[in-house]
mmCIF file of C-alpha atoms in Angstrom:
data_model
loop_
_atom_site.group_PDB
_atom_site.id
_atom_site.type_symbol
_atom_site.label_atom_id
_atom_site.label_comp_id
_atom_site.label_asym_id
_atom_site.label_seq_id
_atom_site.Cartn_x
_atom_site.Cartn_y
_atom_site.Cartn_z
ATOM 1 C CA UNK N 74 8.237 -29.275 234.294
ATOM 2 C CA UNK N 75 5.476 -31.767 235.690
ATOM 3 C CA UNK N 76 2.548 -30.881 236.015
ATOM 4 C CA UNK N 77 -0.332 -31.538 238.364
ATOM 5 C CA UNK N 78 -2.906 -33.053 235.301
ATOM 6 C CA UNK N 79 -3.273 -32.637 231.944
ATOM 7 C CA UNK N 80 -6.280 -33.180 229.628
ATOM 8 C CA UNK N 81 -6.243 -36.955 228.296
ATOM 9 C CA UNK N 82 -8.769 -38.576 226.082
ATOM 10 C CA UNK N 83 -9.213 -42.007 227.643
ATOM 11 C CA UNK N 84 -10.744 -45.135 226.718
ATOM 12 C CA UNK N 85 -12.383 -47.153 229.710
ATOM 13 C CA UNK N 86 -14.202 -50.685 228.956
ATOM 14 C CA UNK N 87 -17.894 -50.317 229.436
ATOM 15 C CA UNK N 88 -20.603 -53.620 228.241
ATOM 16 C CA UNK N 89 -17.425 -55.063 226.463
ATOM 17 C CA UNK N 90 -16.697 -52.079 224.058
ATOM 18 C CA UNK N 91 -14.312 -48.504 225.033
ATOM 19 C CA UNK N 92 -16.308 -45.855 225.911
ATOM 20 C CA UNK N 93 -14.192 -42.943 224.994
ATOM 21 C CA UNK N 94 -14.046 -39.130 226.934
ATOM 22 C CA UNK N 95 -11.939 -36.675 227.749
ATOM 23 C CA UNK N 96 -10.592 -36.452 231.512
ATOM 24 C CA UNK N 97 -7.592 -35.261 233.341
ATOM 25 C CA UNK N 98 -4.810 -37.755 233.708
ATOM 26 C CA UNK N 99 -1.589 -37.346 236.404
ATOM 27 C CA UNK N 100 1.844 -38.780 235.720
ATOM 28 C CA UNK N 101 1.002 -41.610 237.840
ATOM 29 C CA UNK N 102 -1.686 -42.901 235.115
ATOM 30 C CA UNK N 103 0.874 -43.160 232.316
ATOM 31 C CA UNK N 104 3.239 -46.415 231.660
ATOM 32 C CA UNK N 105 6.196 -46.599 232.951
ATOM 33 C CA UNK N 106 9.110 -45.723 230.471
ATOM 34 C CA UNK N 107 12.203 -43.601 230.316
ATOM 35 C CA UNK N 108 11.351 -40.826 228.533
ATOM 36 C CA UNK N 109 8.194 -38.144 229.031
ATOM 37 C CA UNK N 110 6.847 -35.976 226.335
ATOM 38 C CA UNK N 111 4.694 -33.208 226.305
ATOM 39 C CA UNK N 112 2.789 -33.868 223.066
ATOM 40 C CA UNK N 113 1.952 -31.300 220.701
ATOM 41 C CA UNK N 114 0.733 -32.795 217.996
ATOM 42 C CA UNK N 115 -0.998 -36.115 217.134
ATOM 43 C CA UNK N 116 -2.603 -37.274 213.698
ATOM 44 C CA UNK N 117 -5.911 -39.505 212.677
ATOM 45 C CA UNK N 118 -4.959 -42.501 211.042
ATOM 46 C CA UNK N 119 -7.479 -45.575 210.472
ATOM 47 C CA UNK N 120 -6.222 -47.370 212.906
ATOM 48 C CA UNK N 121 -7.074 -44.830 215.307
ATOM 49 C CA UNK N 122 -11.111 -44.586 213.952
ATOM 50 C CA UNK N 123 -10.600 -48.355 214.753
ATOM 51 C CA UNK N 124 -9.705 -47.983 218.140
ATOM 52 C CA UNK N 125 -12.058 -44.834 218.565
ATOM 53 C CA UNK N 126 -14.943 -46.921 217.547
ATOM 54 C CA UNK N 127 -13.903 -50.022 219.184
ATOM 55 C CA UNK N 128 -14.133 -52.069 215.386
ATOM 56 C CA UNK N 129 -11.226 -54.187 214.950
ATOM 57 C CA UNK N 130 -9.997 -55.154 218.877
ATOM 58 C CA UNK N 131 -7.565 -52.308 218.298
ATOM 59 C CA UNK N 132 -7.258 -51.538 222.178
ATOM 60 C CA UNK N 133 -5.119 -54.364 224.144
ATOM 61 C CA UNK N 134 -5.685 -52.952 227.764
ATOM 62 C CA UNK N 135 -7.932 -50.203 229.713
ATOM 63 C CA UNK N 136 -8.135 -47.282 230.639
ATOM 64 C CA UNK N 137 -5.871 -46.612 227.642
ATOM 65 C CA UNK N 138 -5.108 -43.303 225.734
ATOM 66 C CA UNK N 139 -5.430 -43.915 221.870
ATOM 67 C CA UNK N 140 -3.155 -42.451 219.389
ATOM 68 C CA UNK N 141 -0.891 -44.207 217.228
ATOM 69 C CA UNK N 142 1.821 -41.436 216.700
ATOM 70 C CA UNK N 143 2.615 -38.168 218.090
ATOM 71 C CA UNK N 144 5.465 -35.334 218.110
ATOM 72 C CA UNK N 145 6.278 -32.811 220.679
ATOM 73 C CA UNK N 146 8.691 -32.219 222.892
ATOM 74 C CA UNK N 147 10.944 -34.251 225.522
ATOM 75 C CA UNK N 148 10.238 -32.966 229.352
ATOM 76 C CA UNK N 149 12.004 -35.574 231.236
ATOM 77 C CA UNK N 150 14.477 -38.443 230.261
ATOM 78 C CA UNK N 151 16.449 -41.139 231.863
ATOM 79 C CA UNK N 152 17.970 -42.053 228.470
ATOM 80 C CA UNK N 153 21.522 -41.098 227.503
ATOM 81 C CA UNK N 154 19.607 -40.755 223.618
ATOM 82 C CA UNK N 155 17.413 -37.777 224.811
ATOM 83 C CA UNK N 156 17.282 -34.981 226.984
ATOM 84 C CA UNK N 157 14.885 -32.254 227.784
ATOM 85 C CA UNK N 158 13.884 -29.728 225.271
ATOM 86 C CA UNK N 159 14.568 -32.556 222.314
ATOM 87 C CA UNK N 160 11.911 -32.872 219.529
ATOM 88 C CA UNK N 161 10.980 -36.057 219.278
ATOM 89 C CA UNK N 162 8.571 -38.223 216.714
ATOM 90 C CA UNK N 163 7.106 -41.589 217.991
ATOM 91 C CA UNK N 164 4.966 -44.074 215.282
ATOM 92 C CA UNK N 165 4.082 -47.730 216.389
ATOM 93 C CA UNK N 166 5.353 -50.453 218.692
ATOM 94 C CA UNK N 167 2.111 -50.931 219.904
ATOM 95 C CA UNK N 168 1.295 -47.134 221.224
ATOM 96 C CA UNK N 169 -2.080 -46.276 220.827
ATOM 97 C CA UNK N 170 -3.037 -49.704 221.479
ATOM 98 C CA UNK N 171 -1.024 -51.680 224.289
ATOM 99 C CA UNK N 172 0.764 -48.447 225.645
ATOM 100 C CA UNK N 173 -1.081 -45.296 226.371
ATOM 101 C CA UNK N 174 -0.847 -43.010 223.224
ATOM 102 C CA UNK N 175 -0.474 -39.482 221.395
ATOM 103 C CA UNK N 176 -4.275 -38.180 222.534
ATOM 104 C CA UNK N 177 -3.266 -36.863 225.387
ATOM 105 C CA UNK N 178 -1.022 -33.691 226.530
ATOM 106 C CA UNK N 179 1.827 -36.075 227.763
ATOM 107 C CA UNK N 180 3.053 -39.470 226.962
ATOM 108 C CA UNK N 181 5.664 -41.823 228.528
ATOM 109 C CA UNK N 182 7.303 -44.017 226.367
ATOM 110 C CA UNK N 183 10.351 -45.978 226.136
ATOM 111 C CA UNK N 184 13.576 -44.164 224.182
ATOM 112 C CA UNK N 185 14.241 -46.691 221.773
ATOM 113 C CA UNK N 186 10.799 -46.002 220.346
ATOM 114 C CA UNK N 187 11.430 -42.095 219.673
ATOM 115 C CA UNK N 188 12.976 -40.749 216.602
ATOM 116 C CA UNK N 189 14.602 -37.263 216.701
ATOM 117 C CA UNK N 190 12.564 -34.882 214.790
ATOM 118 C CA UNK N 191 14.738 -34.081 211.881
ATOM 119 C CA UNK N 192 16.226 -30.048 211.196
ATOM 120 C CA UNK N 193 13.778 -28.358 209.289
ATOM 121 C CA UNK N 194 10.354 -30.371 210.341
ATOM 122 C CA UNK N 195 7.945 -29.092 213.059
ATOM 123 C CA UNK N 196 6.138 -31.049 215.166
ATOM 124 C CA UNK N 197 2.818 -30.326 213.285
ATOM 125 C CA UNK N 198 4.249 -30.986 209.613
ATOM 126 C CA UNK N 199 5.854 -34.249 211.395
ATOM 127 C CA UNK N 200 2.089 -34.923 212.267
ATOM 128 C CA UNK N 201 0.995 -33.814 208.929
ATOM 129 C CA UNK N 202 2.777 -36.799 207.677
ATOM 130 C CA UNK N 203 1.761 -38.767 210.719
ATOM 131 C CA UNK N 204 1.940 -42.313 210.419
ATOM 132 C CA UNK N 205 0.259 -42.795 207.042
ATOM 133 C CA UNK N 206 3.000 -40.330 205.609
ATOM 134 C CA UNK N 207 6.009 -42.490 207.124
ATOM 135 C CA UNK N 208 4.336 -45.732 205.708
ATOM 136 C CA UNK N 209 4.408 -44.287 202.320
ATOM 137 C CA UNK N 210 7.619 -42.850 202.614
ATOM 138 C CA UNK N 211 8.360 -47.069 203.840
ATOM 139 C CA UNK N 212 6.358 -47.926 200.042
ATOM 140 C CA UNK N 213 8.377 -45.964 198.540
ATOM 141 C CA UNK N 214 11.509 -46.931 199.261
ATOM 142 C CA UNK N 215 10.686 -50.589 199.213
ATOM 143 C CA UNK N 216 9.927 -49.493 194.954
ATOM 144 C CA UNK N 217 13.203 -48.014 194.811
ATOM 145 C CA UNK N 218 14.879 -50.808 196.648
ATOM 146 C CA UNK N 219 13.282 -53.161 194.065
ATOM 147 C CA UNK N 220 14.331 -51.059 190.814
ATOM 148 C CA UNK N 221 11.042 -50.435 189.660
ATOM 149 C CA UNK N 222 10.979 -49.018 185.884
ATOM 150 C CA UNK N 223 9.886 -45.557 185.539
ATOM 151 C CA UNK N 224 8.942 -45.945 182.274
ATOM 152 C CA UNK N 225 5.784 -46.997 183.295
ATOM 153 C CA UNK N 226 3.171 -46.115 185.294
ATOM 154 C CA UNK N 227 3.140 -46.197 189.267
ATOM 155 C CA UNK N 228 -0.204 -46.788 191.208
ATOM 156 C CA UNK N 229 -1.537 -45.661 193.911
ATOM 157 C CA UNK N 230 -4.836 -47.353 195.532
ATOM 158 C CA UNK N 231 -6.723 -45.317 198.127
ATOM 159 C CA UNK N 232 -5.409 -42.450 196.861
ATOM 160 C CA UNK N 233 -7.212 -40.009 197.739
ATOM 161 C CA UNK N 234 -6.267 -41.296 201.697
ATOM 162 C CA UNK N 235 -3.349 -40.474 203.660
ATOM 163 C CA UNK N 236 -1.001 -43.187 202.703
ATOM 164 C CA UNK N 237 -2.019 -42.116 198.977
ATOM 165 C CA UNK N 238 -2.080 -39.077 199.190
ATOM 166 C CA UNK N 239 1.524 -38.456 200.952
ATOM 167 C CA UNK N 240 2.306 -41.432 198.364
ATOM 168 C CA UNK N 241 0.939 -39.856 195.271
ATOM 169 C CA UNK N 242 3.194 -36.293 196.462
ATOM 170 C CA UNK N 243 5.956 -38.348 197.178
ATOM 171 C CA UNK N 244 6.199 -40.254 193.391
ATOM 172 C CA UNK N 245 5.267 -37.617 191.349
ATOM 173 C CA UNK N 246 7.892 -35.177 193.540
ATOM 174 C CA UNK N 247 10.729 -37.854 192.411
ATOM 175 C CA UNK N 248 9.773 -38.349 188.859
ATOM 176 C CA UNK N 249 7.451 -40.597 188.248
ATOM 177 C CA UNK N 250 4.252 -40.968 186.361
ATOM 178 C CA UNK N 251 1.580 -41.990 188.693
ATOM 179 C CA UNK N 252 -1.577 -42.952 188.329
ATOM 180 C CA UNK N 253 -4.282 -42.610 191.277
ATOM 181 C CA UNK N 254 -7.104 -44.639 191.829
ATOM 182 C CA UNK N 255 -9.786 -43.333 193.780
ATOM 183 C CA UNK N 256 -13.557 -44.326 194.462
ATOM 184 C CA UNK N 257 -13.988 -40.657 194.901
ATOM 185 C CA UNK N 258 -14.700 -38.834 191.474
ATOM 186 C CA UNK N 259 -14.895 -35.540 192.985
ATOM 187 C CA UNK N 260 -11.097 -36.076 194.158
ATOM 188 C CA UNK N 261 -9.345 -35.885 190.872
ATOM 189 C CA UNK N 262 -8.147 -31.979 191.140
ATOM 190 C CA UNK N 263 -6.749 -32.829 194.304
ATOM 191 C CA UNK N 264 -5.042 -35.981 193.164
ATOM 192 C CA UNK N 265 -3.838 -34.287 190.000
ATOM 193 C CA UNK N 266 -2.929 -31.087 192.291
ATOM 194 C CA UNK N 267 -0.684 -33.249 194.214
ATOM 195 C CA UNK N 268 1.201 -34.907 191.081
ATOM 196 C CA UNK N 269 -1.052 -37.335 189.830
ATOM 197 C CA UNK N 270 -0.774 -38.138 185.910
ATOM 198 C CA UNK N 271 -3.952 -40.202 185.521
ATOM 199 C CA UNK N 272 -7.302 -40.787 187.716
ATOM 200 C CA UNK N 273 -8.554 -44.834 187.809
ATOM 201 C CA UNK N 274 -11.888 -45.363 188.719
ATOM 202 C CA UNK N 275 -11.436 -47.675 192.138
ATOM 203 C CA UNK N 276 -14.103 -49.855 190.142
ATOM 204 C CA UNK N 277 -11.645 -51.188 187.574
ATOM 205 C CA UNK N 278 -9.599 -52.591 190.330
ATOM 206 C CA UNK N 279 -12.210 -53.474 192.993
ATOM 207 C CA UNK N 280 -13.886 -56.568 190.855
ATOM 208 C CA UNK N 281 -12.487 -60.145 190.553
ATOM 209 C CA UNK N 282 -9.707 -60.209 187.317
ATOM 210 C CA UNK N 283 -8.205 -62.620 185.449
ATOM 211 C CA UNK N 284 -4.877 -64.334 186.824
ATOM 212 C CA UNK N 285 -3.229 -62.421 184.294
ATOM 213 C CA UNK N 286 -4.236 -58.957 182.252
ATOM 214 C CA UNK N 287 -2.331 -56.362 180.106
ATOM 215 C CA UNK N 288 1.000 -55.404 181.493
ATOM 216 C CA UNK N 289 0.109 -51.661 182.702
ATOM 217 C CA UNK N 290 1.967 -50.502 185.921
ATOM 218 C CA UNK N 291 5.784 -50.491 187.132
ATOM 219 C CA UNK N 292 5.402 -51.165 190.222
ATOM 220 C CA UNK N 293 2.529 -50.000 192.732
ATOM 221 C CA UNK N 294 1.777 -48.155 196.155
ATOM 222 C CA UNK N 295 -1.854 -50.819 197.427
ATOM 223 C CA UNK N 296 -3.401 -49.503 200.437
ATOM 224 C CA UNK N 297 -6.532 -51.708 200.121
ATOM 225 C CA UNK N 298 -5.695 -55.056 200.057
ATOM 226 C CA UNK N 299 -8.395 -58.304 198.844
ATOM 227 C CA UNK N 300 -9.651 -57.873 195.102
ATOM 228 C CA UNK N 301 -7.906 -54.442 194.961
ATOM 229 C CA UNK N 302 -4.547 -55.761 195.143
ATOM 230 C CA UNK N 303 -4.695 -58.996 193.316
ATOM 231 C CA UNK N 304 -6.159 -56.711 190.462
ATOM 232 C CA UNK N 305 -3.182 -54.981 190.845
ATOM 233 C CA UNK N 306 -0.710 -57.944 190.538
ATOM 234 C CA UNK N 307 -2.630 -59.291 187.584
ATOM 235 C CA UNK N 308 -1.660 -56.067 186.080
ATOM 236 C CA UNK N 309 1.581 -55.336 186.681
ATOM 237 C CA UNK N 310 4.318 -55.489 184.178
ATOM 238 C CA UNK N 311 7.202 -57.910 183.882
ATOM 239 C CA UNK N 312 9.835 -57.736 187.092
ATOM 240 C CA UNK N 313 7.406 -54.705 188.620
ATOM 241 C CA UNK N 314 6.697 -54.706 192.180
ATOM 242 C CA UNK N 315 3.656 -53.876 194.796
ATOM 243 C CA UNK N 316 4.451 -52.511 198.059
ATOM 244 C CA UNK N 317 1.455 -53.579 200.466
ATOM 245 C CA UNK N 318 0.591 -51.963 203.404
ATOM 246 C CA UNK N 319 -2.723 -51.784 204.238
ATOM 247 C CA UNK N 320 -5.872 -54.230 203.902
ATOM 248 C CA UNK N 321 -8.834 -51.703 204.621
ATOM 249 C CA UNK N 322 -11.004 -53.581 201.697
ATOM 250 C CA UNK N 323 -10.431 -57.152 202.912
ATOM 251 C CA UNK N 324 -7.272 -59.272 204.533
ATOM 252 C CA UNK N 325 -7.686 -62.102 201.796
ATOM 253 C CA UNK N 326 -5.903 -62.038 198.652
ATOM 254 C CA UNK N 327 -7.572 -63.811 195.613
ATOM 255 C CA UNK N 328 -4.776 -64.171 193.564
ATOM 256 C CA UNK N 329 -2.799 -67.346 192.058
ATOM 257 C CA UNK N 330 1.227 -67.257 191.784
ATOM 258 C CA UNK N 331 0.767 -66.320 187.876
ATOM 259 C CA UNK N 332 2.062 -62.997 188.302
ATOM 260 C CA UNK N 333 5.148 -63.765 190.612
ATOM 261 C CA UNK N 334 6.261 -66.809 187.765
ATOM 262 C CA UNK N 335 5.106 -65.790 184.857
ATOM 263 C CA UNK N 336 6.383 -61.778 184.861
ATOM 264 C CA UNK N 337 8.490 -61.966 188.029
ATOM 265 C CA UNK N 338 6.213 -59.310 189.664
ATOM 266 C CA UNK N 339 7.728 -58.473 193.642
ATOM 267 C CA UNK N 340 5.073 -58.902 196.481
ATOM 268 C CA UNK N 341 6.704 -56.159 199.475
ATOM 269 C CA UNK N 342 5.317 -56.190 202.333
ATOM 270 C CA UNK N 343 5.996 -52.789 203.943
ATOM 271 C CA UNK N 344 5.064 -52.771 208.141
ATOM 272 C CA UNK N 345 5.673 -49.369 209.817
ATOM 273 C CA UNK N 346 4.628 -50.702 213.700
ATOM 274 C CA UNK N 347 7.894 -52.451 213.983
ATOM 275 C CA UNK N 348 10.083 -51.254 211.311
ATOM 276 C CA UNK N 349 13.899 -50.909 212.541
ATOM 277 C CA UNK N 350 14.861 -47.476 214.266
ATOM 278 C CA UNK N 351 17.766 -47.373 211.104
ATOM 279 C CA UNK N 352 15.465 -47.759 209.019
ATOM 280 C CA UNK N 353 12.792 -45.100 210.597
ATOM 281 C CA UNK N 354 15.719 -42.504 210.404
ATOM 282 C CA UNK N 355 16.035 -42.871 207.047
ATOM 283 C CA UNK N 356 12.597 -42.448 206.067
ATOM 284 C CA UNK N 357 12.365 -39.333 207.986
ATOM 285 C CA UNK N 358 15.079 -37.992 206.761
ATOM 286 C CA UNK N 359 14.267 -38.149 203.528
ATOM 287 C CA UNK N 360 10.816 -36.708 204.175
ATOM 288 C CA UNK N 361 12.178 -33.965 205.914
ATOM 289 C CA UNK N 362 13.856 -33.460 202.375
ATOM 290 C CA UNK N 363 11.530 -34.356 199.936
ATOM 291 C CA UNK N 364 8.047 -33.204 201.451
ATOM 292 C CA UNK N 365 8.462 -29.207 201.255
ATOM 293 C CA UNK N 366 5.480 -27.088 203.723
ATOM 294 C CA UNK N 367 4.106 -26.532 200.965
ATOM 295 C CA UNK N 368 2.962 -30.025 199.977
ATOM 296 C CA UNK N 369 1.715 -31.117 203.126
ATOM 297 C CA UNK N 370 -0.495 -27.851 203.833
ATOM 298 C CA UNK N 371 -2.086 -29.155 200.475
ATOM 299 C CA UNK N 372 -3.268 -32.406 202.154
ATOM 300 C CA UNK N 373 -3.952 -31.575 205.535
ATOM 301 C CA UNK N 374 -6.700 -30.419 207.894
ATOM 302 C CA UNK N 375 -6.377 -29.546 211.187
ATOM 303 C CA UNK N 376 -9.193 -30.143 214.293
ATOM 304 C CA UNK N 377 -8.722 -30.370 218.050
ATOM 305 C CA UNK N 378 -8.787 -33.077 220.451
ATOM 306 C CA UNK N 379 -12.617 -32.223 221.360
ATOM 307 C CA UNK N 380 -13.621 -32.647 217.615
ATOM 308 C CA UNK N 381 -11.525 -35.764 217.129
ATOM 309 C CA UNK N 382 -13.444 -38.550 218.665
ATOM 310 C CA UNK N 383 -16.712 -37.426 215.962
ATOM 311 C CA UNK N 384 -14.102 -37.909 213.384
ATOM 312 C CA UNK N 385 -13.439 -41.589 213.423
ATOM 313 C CA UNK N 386 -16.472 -43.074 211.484
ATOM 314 C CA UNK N 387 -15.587 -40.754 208.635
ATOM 315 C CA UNK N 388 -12.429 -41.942 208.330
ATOM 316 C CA UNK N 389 -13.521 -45.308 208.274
ATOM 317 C CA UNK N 390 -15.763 -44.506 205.496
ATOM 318 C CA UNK N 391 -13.134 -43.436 203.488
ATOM 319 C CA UNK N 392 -14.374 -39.407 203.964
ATOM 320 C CA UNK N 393 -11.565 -37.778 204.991
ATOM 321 C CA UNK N 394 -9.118 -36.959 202.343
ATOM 322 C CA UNK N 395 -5.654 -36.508 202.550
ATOM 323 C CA UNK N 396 -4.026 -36.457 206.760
ATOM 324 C CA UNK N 397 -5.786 -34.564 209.719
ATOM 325 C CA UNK N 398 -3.601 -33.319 212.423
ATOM 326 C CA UNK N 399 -4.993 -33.392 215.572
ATOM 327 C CA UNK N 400 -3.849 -30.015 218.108
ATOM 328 C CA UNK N 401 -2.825 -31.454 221.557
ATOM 329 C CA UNK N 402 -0.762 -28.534 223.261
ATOM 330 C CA UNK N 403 -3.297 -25.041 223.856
#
């Protein structure tokens, strides 16, 4: 059913920089598209404290509603895929940033972008895993695509975040040993709570190494990026791999190709904005499998779209552990 507004929180340009509040939005403010949601859930993710703080030129257009992902429920559709009363799951192609997104009570969206939620995930635990939780399901599987030896060690950088943490659950819940680094001492019972083996102090990765060190990790989950992650490659162990997907300490990488010739050490780039809707379904699926209630009540928190916008510089500081759903609906 339409209704006449709906709470939005929208960013308008003000002096060059979004000046973000909440307001009431109609249909006739959202982007044209095939298929209307009322949202239900939505999730923090660092993009989002990008856009919510206007660092990083996150925000293409205004007025614009932020939100990178959301789940709820389909209201209206012109799309043979959906129809009303579907659950649906959106993450990237731009939403959030070019095309109003998930902070808002409804969204309109094209179909090709949606995923059906999968049997036996709500819409909150969907947002519980957010899109942090689908990139490191995306890590994960690049690994196991590459035949990474669990013999070793797996890292995880930035674990104590929500790529690591859903990352960290997600290794340790299919075998391996993984080892978490974290800048955050005080985070190690969580990490180890969630299936971590062994705690690295983020300082033994996060100054300049050597080309080349000791052989320590399988393969690797980097969040960070710059020194982080060419310490990383420097230590991983003949034919290991690194699935990269984030850059939150620095978009350089001072490496050399040492570690790709000499031990035949995998690079993967891992992108969840764009990733192929074959692919997405597969990924979900398998979260839907592998990520019981259980384990993602252990790494989220939950606030409401008032509290979210005070939020953003924390997660930017790297002081919000684990995912934070974000209520929409009520």
């Amino acid at each position: 059913m339409t209704i006449e507004s709906f709470k939005a929180l929208v960013a308008e340009q003000a002096d060059g920089k979004p000046k973000i509040g909440l307001t009431r939005w109609t249909d006739a403010d959202l982007p044209d598209g095939d298929v209307t949601v009322a949202v239900e859930w939505s999730s923090l993710n660092y993009k989002d404290g990008l856009a919510l703080t206007g660092k990083g030129r996150i925000l293409r257009k205004f007025p614009m509603v932020p939100g990178i992902d959301f789940a709820g429920t389909v209201t209206e559709s012109k799309s043979p895929d959906f129809k009303p009363g579907d659950g649906v799951i959106l993450t990237g192609w731009g939403v959030g940033e070019s095309w109003s997104g998930g902070f808002a009570e409804r969204a309109r969206v094209k179909s090709e972008w949606l995923v059906p939620l999968p049997d036996g995930l709500g819409a909150r635990q969907a947002m519980a895993v957010g899109t942090a939780g689908f990139t490191a399901m995306l890590c994960v599987m690049a690994l196991e695509g590459h035949g990474i030896d669990r013999e070793r060690e797996i890292l995880v950088t930035g674990a104590a975040g929500g790529v690591g943490s859903v990352a960290v659950r997600l290794l340790a819940n299919l075998g391996y040993t993984v080892a978490a680094s974290t800048g955050r001492p005080e985070q190690a019972d969580y990490l180890k709570s969630l299936g971590a083996s062994v705690i690295v102090d983020r300082n033994e990765l996060s100054q300049p190494s050597k080309p080349l060190t000791s052989e320590r990790w399988g393969g690797a989950v980097d969040t960070v990026g710059g020194v982080t992650l060419a310490s990383v490659l420097a230590g991983t162990a003949y034919g290991g791999a690194v699935a990269a997907c984030g850059l939150a300490g620095g978009a350089d990488l001072p490496s050399t190709v040492m570690p790709f010739i000499l031990r035949n050490v995998a690079l993967l780039g891992v992108d969840s904005v764009n990733c192929p809707k074959p692919r997405r379904q597969e990924a979900w699926a398998r979260i839907a499998k592998e990520l019981p209630a259980e384990a993602l009540d252990a790494v989220t928190t939950e606030i409401t779209l008032e509290e979210l916008p005070g939020k953003a510089e924390d997660i930017l500081k790297g002081q919000v552990r684990g995912r934070t759903v974000v209520r929409i609906a009520g």
